[in-house]
GROMACS .gro file of C-alpha atoms in nm:
model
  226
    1UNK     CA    1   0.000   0.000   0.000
    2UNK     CA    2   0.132   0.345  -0.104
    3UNK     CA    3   0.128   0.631   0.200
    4UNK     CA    4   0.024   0.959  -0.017
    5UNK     CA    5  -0.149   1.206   0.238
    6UNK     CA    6  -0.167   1.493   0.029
    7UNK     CA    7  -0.326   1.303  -0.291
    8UNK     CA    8  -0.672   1.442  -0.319
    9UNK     CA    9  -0.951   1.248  -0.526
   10UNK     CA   10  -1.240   1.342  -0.649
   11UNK     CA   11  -1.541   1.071  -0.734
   12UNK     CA   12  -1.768   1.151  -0.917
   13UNK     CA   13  -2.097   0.944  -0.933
   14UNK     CA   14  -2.444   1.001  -0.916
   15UNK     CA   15  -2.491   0.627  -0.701
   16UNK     CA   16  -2.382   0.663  -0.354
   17UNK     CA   17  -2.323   0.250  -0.358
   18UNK     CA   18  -2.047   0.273  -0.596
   19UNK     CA   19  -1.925   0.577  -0.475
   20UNK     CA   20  -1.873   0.379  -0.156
   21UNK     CA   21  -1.718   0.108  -0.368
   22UNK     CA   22  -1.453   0.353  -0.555
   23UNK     CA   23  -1.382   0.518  -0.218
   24UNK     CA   24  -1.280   0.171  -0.077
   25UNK     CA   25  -1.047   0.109  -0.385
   26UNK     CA   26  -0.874   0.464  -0.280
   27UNK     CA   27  -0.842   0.392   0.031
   28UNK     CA   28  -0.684   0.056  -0.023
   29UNK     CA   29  -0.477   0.219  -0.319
   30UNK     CA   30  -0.340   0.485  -0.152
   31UNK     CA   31  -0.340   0.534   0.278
   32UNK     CA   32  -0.436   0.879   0.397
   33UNK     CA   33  -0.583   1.010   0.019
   34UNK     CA   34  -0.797   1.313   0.073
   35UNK     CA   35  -1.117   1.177  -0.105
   36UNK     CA   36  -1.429   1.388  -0.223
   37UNK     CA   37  -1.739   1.215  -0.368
   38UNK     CA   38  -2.017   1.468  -0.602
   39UNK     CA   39  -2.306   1.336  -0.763
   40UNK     CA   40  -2.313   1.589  -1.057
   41UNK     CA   41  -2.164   1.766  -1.335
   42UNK     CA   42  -2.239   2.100  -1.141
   43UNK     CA   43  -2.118   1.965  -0.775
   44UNK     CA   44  -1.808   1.859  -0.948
   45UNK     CA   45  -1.715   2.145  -1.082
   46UNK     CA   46  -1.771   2.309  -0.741
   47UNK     CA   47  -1.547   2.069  -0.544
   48UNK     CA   48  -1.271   2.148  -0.899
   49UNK     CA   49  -1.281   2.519  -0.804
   50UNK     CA   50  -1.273   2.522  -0.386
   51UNK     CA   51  -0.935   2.423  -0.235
   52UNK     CA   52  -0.624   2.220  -0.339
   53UNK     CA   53  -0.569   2.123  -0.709
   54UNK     CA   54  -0.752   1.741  -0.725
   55UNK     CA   55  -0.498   1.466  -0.838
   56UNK     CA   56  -0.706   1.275  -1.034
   57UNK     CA   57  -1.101   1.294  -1.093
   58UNK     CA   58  -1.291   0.931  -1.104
   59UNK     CA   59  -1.566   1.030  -1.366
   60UNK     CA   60  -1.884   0.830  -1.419
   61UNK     CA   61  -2.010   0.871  -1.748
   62UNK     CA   62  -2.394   0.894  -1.652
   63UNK     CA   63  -2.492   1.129  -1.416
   64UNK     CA   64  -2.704   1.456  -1.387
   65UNK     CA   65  -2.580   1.742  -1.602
   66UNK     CA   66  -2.405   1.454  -1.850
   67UNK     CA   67  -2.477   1.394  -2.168
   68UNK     CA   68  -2.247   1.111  -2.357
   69UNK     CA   69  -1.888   1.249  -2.316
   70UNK     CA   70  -2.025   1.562  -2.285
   71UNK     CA   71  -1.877   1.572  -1.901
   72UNK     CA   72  -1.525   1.471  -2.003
   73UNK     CA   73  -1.569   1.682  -2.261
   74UNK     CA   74  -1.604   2.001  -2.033
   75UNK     CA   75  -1.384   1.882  -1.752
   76UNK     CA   76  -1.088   1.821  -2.002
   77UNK     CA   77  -1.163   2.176  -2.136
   78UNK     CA   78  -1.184   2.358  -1.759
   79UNK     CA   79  -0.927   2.169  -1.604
   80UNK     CA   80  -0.678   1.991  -1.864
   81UNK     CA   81  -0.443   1.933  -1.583
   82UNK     CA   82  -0.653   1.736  -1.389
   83UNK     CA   83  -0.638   1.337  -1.480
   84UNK     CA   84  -0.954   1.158  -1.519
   85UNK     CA   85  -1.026   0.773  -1.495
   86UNK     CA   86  -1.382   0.713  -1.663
   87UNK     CA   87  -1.591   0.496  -1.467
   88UNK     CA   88  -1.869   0.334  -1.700
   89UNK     CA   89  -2.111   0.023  -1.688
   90UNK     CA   90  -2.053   0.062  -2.081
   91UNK     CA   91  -1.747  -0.105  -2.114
   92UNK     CA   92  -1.730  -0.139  -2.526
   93UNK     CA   93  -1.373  -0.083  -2.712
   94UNK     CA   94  -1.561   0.190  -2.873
   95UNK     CA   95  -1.638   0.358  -2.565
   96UNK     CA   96  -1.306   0.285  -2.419
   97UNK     CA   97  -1.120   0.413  -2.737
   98UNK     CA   98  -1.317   0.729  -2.740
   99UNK     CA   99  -1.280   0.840  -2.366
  100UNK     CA  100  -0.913   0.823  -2.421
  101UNK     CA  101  -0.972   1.032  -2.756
  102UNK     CA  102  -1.097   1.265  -2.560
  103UNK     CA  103  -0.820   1.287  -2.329
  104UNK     CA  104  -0.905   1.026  -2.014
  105UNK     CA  105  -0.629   0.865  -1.902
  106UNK     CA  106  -0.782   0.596  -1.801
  107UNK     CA  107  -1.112   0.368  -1.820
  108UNK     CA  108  -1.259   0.128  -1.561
  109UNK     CA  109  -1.532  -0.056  -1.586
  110UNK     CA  110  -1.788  -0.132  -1.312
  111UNK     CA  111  -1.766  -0.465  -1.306
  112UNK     CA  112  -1.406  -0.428  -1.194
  113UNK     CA  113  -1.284  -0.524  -0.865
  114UNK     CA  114  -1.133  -0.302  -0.575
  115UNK     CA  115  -0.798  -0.458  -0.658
  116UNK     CA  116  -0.823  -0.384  -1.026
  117UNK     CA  117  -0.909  -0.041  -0.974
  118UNK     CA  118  -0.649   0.035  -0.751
  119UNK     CA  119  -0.423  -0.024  -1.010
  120UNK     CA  120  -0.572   0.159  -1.232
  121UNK     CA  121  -0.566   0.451  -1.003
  122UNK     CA  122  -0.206   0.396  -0.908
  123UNK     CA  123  -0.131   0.363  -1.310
  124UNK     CA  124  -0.249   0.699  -1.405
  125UNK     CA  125  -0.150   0.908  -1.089
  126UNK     CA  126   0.213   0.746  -1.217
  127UNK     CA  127   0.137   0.912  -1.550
  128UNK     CA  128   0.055   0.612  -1.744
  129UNK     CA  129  -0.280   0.510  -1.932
  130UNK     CA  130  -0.491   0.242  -1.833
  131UNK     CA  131  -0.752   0.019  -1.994
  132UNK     CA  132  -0.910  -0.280  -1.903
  133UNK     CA  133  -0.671  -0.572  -1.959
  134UNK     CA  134  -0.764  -0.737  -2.311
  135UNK     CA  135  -0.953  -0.478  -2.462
  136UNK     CA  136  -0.765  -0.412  -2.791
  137UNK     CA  137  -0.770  -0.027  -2.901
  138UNK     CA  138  -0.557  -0.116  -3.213
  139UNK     CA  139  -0.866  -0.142  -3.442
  140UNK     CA  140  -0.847   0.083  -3.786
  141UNK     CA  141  -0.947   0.434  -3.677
  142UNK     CA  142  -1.221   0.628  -3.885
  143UNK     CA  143  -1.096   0.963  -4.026
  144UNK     CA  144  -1.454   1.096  -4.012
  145UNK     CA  145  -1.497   1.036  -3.668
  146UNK     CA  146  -1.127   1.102  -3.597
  147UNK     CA  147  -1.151   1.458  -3.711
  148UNK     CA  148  -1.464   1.532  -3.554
  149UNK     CA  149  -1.337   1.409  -3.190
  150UNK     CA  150  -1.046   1.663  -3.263
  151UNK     CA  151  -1.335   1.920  -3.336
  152UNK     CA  152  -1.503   1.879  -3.057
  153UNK     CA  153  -1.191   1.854  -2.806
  154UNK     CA  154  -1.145   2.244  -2.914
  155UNK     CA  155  -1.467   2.376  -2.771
  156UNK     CA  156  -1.421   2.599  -2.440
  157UNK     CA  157  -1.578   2.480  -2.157
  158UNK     CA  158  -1.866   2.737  -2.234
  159UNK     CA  159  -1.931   2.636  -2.590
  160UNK     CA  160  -1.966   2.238  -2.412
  161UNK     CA  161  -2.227   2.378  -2.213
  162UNK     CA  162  -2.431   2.569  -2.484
  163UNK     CA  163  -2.398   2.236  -2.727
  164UNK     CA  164  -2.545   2.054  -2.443
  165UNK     CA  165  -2.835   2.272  -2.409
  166UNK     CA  166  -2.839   2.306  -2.742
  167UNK     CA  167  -2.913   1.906  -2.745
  168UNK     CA  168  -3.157   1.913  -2.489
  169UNK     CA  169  -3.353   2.215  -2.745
  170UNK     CA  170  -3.325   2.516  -2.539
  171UNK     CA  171  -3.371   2.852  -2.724
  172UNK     CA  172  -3.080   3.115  -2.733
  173UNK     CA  173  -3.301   3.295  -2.451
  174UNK     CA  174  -3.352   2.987  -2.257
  175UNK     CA  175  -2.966   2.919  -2.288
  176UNK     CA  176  -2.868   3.284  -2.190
  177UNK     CA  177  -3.085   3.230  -1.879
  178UNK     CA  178  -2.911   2.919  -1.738
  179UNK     CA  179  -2.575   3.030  -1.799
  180UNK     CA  180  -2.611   3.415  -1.700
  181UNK     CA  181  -2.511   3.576  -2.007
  182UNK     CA  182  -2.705   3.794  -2.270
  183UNK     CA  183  -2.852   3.632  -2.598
  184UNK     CA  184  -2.583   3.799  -2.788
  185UNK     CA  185  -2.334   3.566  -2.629
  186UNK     CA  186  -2.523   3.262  -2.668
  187UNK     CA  187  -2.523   3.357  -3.023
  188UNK     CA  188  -2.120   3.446  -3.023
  189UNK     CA  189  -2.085   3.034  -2.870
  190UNK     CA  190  -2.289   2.908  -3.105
  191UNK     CA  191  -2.158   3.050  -3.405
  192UNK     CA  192  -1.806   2.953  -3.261
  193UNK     CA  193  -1.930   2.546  -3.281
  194UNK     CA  194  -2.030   2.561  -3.586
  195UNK     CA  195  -1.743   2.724  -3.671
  196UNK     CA  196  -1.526   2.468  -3.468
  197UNK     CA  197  -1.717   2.171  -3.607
  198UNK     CA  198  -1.736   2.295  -3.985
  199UNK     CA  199  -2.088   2.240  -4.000
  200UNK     CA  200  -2.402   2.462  -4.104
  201UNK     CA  201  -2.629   2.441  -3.873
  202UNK     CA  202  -2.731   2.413  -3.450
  203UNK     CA  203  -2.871   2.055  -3.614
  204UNK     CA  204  -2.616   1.940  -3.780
  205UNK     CA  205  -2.373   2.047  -3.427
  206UNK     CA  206  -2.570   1.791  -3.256
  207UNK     CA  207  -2.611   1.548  -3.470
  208UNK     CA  208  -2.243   1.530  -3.494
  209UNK     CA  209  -2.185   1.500  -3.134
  210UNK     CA  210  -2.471   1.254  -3.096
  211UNK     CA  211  -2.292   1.055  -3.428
  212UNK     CA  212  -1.948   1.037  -3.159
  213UNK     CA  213  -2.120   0.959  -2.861
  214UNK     CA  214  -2.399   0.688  -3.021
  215UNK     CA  215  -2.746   0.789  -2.894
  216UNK     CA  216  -2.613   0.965  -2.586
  217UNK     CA  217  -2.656   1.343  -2.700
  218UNK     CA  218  -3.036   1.413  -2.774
  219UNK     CA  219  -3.168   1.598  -3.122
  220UNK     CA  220  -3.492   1.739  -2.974
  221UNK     CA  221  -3.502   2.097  -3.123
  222UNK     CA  222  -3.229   2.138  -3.214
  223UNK     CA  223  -3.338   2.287  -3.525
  224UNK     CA  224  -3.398   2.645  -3.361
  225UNK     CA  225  -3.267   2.942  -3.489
  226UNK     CA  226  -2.912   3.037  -3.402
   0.00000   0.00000   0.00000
């Protein structure tokens, strides 16, 4: 067992059970790790912001304010110094292969045991990348979907959020409302996506990100006006 008192973790899970489960793996991982659990995109960010840098972020996938990789897609954006282990009951290569694409540096499964997580987390906070054992990431990338995961890893941590609601079919006004800002800014972020994306329209934005993600990122109205 490694002694690392000043390593600070931050779970984040919207099921307190697993929570529980991922905090035992830290604890047997590493002895005296300061260890935070959230249960949203929005509490998350709050623990990112208060107090010490975090060491490493355990991110579930599926939780309130989280949309496909939508999350990891904002977290890498706001804090690209942080490292993040995805945590996901969808353990496909595809999903695997993409979380890394989008700059996790490391995946667990649920189904994985406290031991195997452990070494996960002491993998990455080494600075190495970790997958499941067996799961082969070598397959023939697709340039399509290549160059749009590159798109979408330039979008500010703002324009993540407005492309989310933008998914979920909130108007500009709507938009402005939730994230304090004027219309005219909403307008600014989404003209930047499309821009970013090299596509036409708020549709086609989405429809792009749900086309990376599978069916994670709705399409409900998101043929509004910019």
């Amino acid at each position: 067992m490694t002694k690392q008192p000043s390593t600070r973790i931050v779970i984040a899970d919207d099921h307190p059970l697993f929570r529980g489960a991922l905090r035992q793996a830290v604890s047997h991982a590493l002895e005296g790790a300061d260890v935070s659990e959230v249960g949203s995109l929005e509490s998350l960010t709050e623990a990112l912001s208060q107090g010490a840098d975090a060491d490493l972020v355990l991110l579930d996938l599926t939780m309130p304010g989280v949309q496909g990789f939508s999350g990891l897609l904002f977290l890498r954006a706001d804090h690209p110094e942080v490292p993040v282990i995805v945590v996901s009951a969808n353990d496909e290569p595809t999903v695997i292969r993409r979380c890394i694409e989008f700059g996790a540096l490391g995946f667990l499964p649920k189904t994985a045991d406290v031991e195997q997580m452990g070494e996960a987390i002491r993998a990455v906070l080494a600075g190495s990348v970790w997958t499941p054992p067996g799961v082969d990431l070598s397959s023939p990338v697709d340039i399509e979907v290549a160059d749009m995961v590159r798109r979408l890893s330039t979008l500010t941590p703002q324009q993540v959020r407005v492309l989310m609601m933008l998914s979920e079919g909130l108007l500009n006004k709507q938009i402005a409302y939730e994230l304090g800002v004027s219309e005219a800014t909403v307008k600014a972020h989404v003209s930047a996506i499309l821009t970013k994306l090299n596509v036409d329209s708020r549709t086609q934005a989405v429809i792009a990100a749900a086309k990376i993600a599978g069916t994670a990122w709705a399409t409900a109205g998101a043929s509004a006006t910019i």
